[in-house]
Short mmCIF file of C-alpha atoms in Angstrom, two decimals:
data_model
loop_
_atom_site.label_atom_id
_atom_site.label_comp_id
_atom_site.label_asym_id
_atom_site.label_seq_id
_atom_site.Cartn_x
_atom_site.Cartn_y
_atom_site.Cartn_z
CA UNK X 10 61.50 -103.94 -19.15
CA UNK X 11 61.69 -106.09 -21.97
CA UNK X 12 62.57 -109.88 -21.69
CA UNK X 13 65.66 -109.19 -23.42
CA UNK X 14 66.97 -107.39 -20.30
CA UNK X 15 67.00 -104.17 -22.27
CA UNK X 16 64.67 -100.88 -21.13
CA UNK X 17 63.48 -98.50 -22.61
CA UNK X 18 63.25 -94.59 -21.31
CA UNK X 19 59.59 -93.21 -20.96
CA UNK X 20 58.75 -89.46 -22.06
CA UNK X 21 58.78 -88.13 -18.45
CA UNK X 22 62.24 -89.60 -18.23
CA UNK X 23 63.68 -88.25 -21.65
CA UNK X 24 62.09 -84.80 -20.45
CA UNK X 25 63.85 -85.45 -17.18
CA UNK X 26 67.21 -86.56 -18.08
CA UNK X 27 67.43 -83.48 -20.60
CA UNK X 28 66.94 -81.40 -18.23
CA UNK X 29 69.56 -82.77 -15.70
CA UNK X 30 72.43 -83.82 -17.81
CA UNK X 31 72.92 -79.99 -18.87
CA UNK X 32 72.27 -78.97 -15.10
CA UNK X 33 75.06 -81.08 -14.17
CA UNK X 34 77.63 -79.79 -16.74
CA UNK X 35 77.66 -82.09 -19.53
CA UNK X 36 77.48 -82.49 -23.22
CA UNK X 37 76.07 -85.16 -25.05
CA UNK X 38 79.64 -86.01 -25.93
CA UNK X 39 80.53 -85.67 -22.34
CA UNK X 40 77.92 -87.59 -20.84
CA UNK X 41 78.73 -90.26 -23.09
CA UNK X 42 82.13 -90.52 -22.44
CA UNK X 43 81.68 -90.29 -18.41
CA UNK X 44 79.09 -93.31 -19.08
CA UNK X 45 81.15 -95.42 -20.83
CA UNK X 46 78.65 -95.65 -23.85
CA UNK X 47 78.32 -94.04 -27.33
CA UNK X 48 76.85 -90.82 -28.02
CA UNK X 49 73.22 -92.19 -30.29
CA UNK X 50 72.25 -93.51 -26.80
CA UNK X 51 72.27 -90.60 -24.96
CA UNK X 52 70.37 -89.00 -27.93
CA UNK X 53 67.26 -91.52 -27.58
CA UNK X 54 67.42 -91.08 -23.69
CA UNK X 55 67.29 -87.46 -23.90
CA UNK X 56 64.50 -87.72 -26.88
CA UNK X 57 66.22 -86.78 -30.38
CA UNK X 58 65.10 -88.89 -33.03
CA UNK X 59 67.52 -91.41 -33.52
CA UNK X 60 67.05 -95.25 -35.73
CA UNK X 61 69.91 -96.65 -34.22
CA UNK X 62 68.46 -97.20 -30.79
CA UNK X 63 65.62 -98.12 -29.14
CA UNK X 64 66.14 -99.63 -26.21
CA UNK X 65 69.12 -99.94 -23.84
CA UNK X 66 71.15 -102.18 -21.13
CA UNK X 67 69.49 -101.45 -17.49
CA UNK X 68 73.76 -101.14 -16.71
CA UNK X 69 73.65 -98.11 -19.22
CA UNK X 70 71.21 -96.61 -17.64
CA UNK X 71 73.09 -96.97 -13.74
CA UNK X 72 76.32 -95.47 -15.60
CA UNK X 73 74.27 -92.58 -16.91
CA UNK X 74 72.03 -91.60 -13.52
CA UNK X 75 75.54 -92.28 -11.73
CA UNK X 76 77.76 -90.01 -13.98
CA UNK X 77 74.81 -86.97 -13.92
CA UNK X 78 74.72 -87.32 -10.05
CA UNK X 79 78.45 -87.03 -9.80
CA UNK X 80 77.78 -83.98 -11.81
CA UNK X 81 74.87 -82.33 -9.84
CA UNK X 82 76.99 -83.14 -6.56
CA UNK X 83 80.07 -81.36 -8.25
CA UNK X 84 77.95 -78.15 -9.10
CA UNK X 85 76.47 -78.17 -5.41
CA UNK X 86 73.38 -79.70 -6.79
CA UNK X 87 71.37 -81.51 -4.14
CA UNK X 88 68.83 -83.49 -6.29
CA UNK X 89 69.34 -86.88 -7.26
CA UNK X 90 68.22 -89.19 -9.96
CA UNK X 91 67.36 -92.46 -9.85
CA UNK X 92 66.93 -95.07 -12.75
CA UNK X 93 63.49 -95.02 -12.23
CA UNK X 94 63.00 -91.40 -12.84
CA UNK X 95 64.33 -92.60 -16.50
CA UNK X 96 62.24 -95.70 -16.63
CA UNK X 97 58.75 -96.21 -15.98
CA UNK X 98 59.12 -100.07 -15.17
CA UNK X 99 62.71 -100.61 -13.86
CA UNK X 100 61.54 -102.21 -10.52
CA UNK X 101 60.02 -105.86 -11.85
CA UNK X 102 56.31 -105.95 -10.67
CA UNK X 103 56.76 -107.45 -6.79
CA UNK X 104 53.15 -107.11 -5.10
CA UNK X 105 51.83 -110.57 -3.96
CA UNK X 106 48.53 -111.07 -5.70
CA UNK X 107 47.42 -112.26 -2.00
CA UNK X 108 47.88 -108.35 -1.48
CA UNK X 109 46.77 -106.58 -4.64
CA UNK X 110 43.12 -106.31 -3.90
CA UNK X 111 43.83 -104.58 -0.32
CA UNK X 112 46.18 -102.32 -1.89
CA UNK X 113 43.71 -101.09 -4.49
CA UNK X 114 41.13 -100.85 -2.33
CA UNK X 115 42.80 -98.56 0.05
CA UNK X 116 44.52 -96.52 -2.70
CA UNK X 117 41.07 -95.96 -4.27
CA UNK X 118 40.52 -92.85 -2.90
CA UNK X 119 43.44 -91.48 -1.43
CA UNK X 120 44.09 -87.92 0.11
CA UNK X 121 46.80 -85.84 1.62
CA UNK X 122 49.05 -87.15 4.09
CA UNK X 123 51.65 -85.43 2.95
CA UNK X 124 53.12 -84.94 6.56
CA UNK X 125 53.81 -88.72 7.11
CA UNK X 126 55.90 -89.38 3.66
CA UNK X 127 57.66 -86.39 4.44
CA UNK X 128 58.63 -87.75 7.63
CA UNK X 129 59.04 -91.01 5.84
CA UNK X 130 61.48 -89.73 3.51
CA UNK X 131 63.28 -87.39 6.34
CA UNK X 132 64.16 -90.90 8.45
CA UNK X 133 65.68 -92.77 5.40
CA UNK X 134 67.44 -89.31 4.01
CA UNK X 135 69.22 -88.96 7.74
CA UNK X 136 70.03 -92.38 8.99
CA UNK X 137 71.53 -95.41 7.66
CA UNK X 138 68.79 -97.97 8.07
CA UNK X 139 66.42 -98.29 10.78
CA UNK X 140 62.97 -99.42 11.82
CA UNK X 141 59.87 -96.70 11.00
CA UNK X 142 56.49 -96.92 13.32
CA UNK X 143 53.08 -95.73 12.22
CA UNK X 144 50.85 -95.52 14.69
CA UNK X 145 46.92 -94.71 14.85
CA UNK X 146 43.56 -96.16 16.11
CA UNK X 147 41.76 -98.10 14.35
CA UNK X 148 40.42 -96.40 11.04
CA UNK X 149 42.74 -93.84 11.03
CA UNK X 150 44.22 -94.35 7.45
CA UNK X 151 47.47 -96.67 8.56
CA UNK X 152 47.14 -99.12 6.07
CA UNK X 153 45.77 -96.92 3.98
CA UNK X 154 49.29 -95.23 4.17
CA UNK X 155 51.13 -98.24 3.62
CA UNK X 156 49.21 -99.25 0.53
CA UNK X 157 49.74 -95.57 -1.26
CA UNK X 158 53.47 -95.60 -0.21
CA UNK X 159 53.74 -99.00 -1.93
CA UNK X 160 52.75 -97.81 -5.01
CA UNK X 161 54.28 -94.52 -5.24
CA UNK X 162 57.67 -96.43 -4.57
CA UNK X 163 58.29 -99.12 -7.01
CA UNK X 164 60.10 -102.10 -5.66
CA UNK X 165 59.01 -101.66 -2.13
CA UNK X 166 58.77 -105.27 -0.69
CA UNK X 167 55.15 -105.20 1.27
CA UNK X 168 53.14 -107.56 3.59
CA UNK X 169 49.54 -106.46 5.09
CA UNK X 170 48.75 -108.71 8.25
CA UNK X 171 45.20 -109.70 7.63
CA UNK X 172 43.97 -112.16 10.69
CA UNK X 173 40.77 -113.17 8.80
CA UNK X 174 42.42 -114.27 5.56
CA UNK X 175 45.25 -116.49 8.19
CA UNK X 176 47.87 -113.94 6.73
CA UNK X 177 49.48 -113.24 10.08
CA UNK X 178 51.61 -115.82 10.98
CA UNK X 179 55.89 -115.46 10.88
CA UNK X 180 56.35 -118.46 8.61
CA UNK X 181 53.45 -117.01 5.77
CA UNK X 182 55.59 -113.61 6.38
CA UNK X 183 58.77 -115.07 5.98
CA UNK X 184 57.64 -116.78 2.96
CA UNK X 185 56.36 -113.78 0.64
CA UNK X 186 59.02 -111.81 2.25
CA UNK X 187 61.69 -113.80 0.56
CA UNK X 188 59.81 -114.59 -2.45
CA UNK X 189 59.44 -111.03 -3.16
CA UNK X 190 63.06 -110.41 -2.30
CA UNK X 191 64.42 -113.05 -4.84
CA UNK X 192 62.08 -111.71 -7.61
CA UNK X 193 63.52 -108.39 -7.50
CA UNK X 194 66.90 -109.22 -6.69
CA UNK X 195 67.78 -112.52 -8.18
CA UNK X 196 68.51 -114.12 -5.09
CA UNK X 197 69.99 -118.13 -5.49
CA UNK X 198 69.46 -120.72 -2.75
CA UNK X 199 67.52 -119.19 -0.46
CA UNK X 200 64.91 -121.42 0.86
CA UNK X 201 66.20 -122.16 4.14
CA UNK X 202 67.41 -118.55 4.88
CA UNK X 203 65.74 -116.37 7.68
CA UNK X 204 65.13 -112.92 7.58
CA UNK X 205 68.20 -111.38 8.96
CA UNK X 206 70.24 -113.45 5.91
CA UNK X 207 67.92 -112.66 3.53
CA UNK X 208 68.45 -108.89 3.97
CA UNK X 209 72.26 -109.29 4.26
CA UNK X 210 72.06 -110.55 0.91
CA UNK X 211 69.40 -108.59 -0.82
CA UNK X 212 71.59 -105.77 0.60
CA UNK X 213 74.60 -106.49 -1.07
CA UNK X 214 73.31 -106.25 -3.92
CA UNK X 215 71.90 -102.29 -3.41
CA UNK X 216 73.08 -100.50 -6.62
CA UNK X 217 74.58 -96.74 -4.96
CA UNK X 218 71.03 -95.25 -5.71
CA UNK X 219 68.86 -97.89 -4.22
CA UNK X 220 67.45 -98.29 -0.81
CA UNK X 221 65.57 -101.23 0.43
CA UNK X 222 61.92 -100.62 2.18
CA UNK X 223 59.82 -103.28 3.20
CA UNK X 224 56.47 -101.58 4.65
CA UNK X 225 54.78 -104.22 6.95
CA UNK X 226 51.14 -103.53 7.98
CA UNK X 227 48.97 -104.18 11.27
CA UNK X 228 51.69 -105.25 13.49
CA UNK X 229 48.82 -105.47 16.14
CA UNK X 230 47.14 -108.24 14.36
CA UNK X 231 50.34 -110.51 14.23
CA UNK X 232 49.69 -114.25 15.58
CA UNK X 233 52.76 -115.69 17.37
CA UNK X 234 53.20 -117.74 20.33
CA UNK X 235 56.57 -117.17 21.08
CA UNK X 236 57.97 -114.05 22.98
CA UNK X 237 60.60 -113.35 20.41
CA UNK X 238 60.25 -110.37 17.87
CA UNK X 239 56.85 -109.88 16.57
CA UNK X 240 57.50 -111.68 13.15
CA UNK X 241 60.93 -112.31 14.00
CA UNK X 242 61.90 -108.82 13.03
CA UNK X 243 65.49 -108.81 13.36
CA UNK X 244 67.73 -106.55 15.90
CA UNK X 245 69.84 -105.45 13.28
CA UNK X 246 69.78 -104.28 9.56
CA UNK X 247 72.08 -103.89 6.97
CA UNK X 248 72.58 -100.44 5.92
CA UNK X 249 70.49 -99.10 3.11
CA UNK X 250 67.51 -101.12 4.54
CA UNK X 251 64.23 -99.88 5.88
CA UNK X 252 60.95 -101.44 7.67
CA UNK X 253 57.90 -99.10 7.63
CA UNK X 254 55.83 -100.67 10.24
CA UNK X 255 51.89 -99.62 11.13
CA UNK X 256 50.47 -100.94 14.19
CA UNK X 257 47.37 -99.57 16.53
CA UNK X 258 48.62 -97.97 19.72
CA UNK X 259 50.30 -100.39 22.33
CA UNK X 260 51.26 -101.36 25.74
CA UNK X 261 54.85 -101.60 26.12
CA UNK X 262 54.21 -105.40 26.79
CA UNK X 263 52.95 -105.59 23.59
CA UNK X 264 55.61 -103.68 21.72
CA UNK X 265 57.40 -107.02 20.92
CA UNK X 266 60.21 -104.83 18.85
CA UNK X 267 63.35 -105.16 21.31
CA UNK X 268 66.04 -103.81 18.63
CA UNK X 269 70.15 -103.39 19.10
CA UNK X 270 70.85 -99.72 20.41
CA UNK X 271 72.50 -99.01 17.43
CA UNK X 272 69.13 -99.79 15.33
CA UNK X 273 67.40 -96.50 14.48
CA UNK X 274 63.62 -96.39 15.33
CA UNK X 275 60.88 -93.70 15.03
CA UNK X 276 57.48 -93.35 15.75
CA UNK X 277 54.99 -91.24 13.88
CA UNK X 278 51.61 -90.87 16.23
CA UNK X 279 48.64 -89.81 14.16
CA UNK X 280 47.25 -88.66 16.94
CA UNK X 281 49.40 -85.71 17.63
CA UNK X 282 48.39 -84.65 14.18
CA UNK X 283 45.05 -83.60 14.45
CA UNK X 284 45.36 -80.31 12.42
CA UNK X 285 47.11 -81.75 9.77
CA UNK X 286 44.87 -85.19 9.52
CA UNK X 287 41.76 -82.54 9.45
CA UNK X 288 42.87 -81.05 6.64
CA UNK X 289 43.57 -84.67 4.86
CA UNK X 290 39.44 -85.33 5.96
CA UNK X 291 38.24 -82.68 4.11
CA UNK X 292 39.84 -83.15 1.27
CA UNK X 293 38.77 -86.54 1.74
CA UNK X 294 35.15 -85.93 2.04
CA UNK X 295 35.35 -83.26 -1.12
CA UNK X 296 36.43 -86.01 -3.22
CA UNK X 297 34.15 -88.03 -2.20
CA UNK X 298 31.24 -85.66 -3.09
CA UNK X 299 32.53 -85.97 -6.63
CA UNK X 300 32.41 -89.61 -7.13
CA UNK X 301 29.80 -90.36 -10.00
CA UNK X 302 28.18 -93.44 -8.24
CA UNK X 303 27.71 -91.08 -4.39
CA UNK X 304 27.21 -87.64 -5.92
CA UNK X 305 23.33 -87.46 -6.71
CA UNK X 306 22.25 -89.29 -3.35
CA UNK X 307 24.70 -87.07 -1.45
CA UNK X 308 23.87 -83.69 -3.11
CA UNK X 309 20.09 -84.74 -2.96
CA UNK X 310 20.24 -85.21 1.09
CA UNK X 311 22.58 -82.03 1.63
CA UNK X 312 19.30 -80.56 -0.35
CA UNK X 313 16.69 -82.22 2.30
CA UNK X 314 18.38 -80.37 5.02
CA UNK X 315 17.63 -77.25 6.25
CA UNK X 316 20.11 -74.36 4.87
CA UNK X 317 23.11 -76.32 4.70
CA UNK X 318 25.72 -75.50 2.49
CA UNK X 319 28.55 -77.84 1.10
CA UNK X 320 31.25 -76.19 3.41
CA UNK X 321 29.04 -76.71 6.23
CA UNK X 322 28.44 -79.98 4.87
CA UNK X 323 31.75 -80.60 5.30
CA UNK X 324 32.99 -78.87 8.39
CA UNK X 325 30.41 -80.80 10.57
CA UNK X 326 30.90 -84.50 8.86
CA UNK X 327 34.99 -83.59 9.19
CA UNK X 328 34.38 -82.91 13.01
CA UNK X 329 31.98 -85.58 13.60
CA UNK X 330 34.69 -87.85 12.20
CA UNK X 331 36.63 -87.50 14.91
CA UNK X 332 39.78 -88.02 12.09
CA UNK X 333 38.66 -91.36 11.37
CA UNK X 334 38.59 -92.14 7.43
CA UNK X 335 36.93 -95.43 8.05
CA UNK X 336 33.95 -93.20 9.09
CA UNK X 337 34.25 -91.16 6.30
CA UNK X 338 33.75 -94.57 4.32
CA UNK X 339 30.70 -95.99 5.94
CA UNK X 340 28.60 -92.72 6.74
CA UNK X 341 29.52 -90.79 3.17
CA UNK X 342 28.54 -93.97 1.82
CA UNK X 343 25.29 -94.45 3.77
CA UNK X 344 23.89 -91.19 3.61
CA UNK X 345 23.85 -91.43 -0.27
CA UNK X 346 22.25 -94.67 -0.33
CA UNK X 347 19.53 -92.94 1.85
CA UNK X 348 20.68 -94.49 4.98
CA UNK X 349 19.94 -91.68 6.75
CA UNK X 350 16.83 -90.16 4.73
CA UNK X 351 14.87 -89.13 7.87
CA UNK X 352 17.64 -87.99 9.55
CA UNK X 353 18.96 -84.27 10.39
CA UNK X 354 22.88 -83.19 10.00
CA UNK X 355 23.07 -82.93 13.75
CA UNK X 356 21.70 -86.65 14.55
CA UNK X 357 24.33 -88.01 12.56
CA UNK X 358 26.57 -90.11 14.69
CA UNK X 359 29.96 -89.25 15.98
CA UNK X 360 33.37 -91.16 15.53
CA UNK X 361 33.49 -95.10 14.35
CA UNK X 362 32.14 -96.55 17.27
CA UNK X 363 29.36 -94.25 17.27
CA UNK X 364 28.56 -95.27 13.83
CA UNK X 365 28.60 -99.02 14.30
CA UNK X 366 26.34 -98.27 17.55
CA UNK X 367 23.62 -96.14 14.95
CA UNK X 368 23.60 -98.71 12.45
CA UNK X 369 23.40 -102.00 15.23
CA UNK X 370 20.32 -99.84 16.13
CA UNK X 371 18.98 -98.59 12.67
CA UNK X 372 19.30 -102.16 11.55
CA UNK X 373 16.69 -103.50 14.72
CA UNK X 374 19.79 -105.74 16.21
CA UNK X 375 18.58 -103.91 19.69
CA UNK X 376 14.69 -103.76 18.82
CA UNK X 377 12.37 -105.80 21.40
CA UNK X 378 11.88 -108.55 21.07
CA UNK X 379 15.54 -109.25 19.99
CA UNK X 380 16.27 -111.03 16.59
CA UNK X 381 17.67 -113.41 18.14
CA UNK X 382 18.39 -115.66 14.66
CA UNK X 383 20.33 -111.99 12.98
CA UNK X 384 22.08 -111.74 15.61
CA UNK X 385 23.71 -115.14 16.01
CA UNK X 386 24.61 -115.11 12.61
CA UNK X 387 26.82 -111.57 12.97
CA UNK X 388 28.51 -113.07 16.39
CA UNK X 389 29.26 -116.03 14.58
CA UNK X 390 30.99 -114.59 11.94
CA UNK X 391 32.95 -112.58 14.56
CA UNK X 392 33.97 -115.82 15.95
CA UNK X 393 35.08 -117.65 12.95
CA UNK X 394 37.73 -114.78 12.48
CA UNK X 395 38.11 -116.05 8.66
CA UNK X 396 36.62 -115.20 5.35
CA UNK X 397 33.98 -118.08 5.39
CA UNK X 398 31.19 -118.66 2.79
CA UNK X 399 27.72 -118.12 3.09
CA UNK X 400 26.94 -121.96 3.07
CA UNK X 401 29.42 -121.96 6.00
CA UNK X 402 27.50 -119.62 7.67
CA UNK X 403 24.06 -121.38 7.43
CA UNK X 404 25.85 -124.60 8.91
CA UNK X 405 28.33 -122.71 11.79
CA UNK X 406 24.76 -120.61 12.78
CA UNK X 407 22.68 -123.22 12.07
CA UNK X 408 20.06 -120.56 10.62
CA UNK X 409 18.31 -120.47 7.20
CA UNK X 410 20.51 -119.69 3.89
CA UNK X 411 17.05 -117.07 3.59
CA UNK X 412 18.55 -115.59 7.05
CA UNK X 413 22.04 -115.74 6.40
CA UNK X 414 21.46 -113.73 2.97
CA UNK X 415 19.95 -111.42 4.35
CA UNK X 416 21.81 -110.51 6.92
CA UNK X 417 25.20 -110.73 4.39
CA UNK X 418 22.97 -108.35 1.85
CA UNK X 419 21.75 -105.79 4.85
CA UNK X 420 25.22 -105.50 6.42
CA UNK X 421 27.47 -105.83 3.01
CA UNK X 422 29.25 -102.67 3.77
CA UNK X 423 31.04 -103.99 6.72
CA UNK X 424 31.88 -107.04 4.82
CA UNK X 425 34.32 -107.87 1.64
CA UNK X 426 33.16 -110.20 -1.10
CA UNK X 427 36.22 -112.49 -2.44
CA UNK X 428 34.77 -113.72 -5.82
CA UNK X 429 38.44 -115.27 -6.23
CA UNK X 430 37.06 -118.49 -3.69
CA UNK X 431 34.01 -120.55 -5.36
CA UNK X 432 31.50 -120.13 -4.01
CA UNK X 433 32.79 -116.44 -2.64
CA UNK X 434 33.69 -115.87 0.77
CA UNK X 435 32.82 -113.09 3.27
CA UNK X 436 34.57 -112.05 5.94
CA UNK X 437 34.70 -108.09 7.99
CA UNK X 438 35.96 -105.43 6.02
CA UNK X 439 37.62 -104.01 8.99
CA UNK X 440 38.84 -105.70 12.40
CA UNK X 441 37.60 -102.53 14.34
CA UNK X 442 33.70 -103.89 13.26
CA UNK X 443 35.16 -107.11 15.60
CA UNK X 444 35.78 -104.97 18.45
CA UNK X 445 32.55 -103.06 18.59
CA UNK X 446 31.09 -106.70 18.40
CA UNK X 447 32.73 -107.81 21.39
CA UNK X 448 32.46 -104.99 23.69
CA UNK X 449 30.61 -105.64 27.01
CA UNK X 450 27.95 -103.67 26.78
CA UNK X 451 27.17 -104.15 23.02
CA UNK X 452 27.47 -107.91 23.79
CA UNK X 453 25.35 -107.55 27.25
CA UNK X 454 22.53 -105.51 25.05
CA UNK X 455 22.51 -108.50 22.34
CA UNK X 456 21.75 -111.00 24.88
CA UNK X 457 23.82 -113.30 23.78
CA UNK X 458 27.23 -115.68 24.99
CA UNK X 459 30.07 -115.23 23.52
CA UNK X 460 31.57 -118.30 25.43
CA UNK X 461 28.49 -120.65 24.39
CA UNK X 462 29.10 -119.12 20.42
CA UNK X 463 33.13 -119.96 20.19
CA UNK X 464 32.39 -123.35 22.07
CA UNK X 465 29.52 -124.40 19.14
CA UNK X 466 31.64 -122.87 16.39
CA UNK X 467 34.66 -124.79 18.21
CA UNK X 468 32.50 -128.11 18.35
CA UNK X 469 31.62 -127.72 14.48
CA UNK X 470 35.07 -127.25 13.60
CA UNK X 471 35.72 -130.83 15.47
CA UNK X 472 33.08 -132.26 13.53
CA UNK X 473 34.52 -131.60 10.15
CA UNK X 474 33.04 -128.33 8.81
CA UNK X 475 35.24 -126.41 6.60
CA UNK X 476 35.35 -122.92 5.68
#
């Protein structure tokens, strides 16, 4: 979109539109005369050469997708265009920079799924408005989902909990919410509006084409004192507006989501999908055998082992997966980095947790005697629950920067570098490493307290350290 307010078509949409506008019964004279506009435009936005134009009103483009629907519905045509089939850019560019990173990290590598946007697109096709529920354990590809469905679907209003960044709170929700709502629909006086206005208003302004989706990630990892609504989600929505939530699975007591019986709401259980999710995995890991900086390392271990083919290969990593992609992530990436160089196919761990537990072991964290100063410096981290520099570190553990670098450097792949603080922070890639961290027995076998850890990093926090 240019500044002028103008657009211009791209070559996908010319192709399109010339396709359509004869499917739906016109002429070029026609179409221009059910548009309301002159006939060189429709020219340039069905591709013949024209000088005259080279650019048009976003308006002129509503009247056009409007008129050729009208058309399609009148020759019991079921497809629909929308202005952005035409237009490349018509949604202005709405993702927070707070989000972009997450969002191209988990579109990255990206398979299949198919089976949830189908069921995505099913809800909003046969109701209204309504509320949308992902949900799936921990590494399972939820946000993942939300990220990819972002960016397929321009103008999608997004926000990704993220408890270590502080990103999890109603009023920072509320606040990118409604800036992102105002950028793309020119919203005035605003600033004092809660959520429930702000989508009466953004609604109003729906062209007859548009929906509004806002796809809200890790509901689990929401921090709110109150009882209300987990982010004050309202009971009601307009019509024409859609939240895609993800959340891990819950106890009704945590649901937090009481909604007015009249407020559509479906759940989507990964789960129940094992077949399909397989499927997605192997894809998965046959990309991922193709990626330039994995491929030699990968194809060089698959060579160490005894007779084992790539469809083996990938049968036995797919099963030991359990379905989880975050597994896929950390073991695909290990074994080409020669992780797992002495190991067989078969000793491989199985599922997340079992993957955490063979690298807490490969790494000596359960070794006698115990290293006591490593392992401090992990549980702190764990108990800072922020992205925290390494300088931080050395002060909250009260271990060597030598130490703390070392550990950051041997465990890097469960952590995420953000080069945008100075000096960069660190903080766990994934809150399911957290979890394995605290669990009895893991905690139990590391001999340490996690009461005595959170009081010291408490105590240091009174004193006047920073993050």
């Amino acid at each position: 979109m240019t500044q002028s307010g103008k657009v211009q078509s791209s070559q996908s949409g010319k192709d399109k539109l010339k396709a359509e506008y004869r499917r739906a019964g016109f002429t070029i004279q026609g179409l221009a005369t059910e548009a309301k506009t002159n006939e060189d435009i429709i020219k340039y936005l069905i591709g013949q050469k024209t000088q005259k134009v080279t650019a048009v009103d976003r308006y002129v483009i509503e009247n056009v997708v409007n008129a050729i629907n009208q058309g399609l519905e009148n020759n019991s045509i079921v497809e629909r265009l929308t202005p952005s089939d035409i237009v490349d850019d018509w949604f202005p560019r709405l993702i927070p920079t707070e989000f972009q990173t997450v969002i191209d990290d988990k579109t990255n590598l990206f398979c299949g799924r198919k089976f949830v946007f189908n069921a995505i697109s099913k809800f909003i096709k046969d109701h209204k408005s309504g509320y949308f529920t992902i949900l799936g354990d921990a590494g399972m590809g939820k946000s993942a989902i939300a990220a990819k469905y972002i960016v397929d679907h321009p103008g999608t209003i997004c926000f990704f909990n993220i408890r270590a960044e502080g990103r999890n709170r109603p009023d920072v929700f509320l606040k990118l919410i409604r800036q992102q709502l105002t950028q793309r629909f020119d919203l005035q006086n605003v600033e004092n509006d809660d959520l429930s206005t702000l989508l009466i208003k953004a609604s109003q302004k729906l062209s007859d084409f548009e929906n509004l989706v806002i796809v809200i990630d890790a509901l689990d990892e929401v921090d709110q004192d109150d009882n209300g609504n987990l982010l004050n989600l309202p009971m009601y929505l307009p019509e024409k507006v859609y939240l895609i939530l993800t959340r891990r699975p819950y106890n009704l007591d945590d649901k937090r989501l009481t909604l007015s019986p009249d407020t559509k709401y479906q759940e989507l259980d990964l789960r129940e999908y094992q077949d399909k999710s397989n499927d997605d995995v192997k894809a998965y890991i046959l990309e991922f055998l193709g990626l330039e900086p994995y491929k030699a390392g990968l194809e060089k271990w698959i060579n160490q082992q005894h007779d084992l083919s790539k469809p083996k290969f990938v049968d036995t990593i797919a099963a030991k997966s359990e379905n989880n992609f975050m597994y896929l992530r950390y073991v695909l990436e290990a074994i080409a980095e020669g992780f797992y160089q002495d190991e067989k196919l078969e000793q491989l761990p199985a599922g997340l947790q079992g993957y955490y537990q063979s690298h807490w072991r490969i790494m000596g964290m359960s070794k006698k005697p115990l290293p006591k100063d490593k392992i401090k410096i992990i549980y702190v981290m764990c108990a800072l629950k922020s992205s925290v520099s390494r300088e931080m570190i050395v002060k909250y553990s009260q271990e060597d920067d030598l130490t703390v670098q070392e550990v950051i450097k041997s465990w890097t792949q469960f952590l995420q570098e953000q080069k945008t603080y100075q000096p960069p922070r660190y903080r766990f890639y994934h809150e399911s490493f957290r979890d394995f961290l605290q669990r009895q027995d893991i905690v139990e076998a590391a001999g340490v307290s996690l009461r005595e850890i959170y009081a010291e990093v408490a105590n240091n926090m009174d004193e006047g350290l920073i993050l």
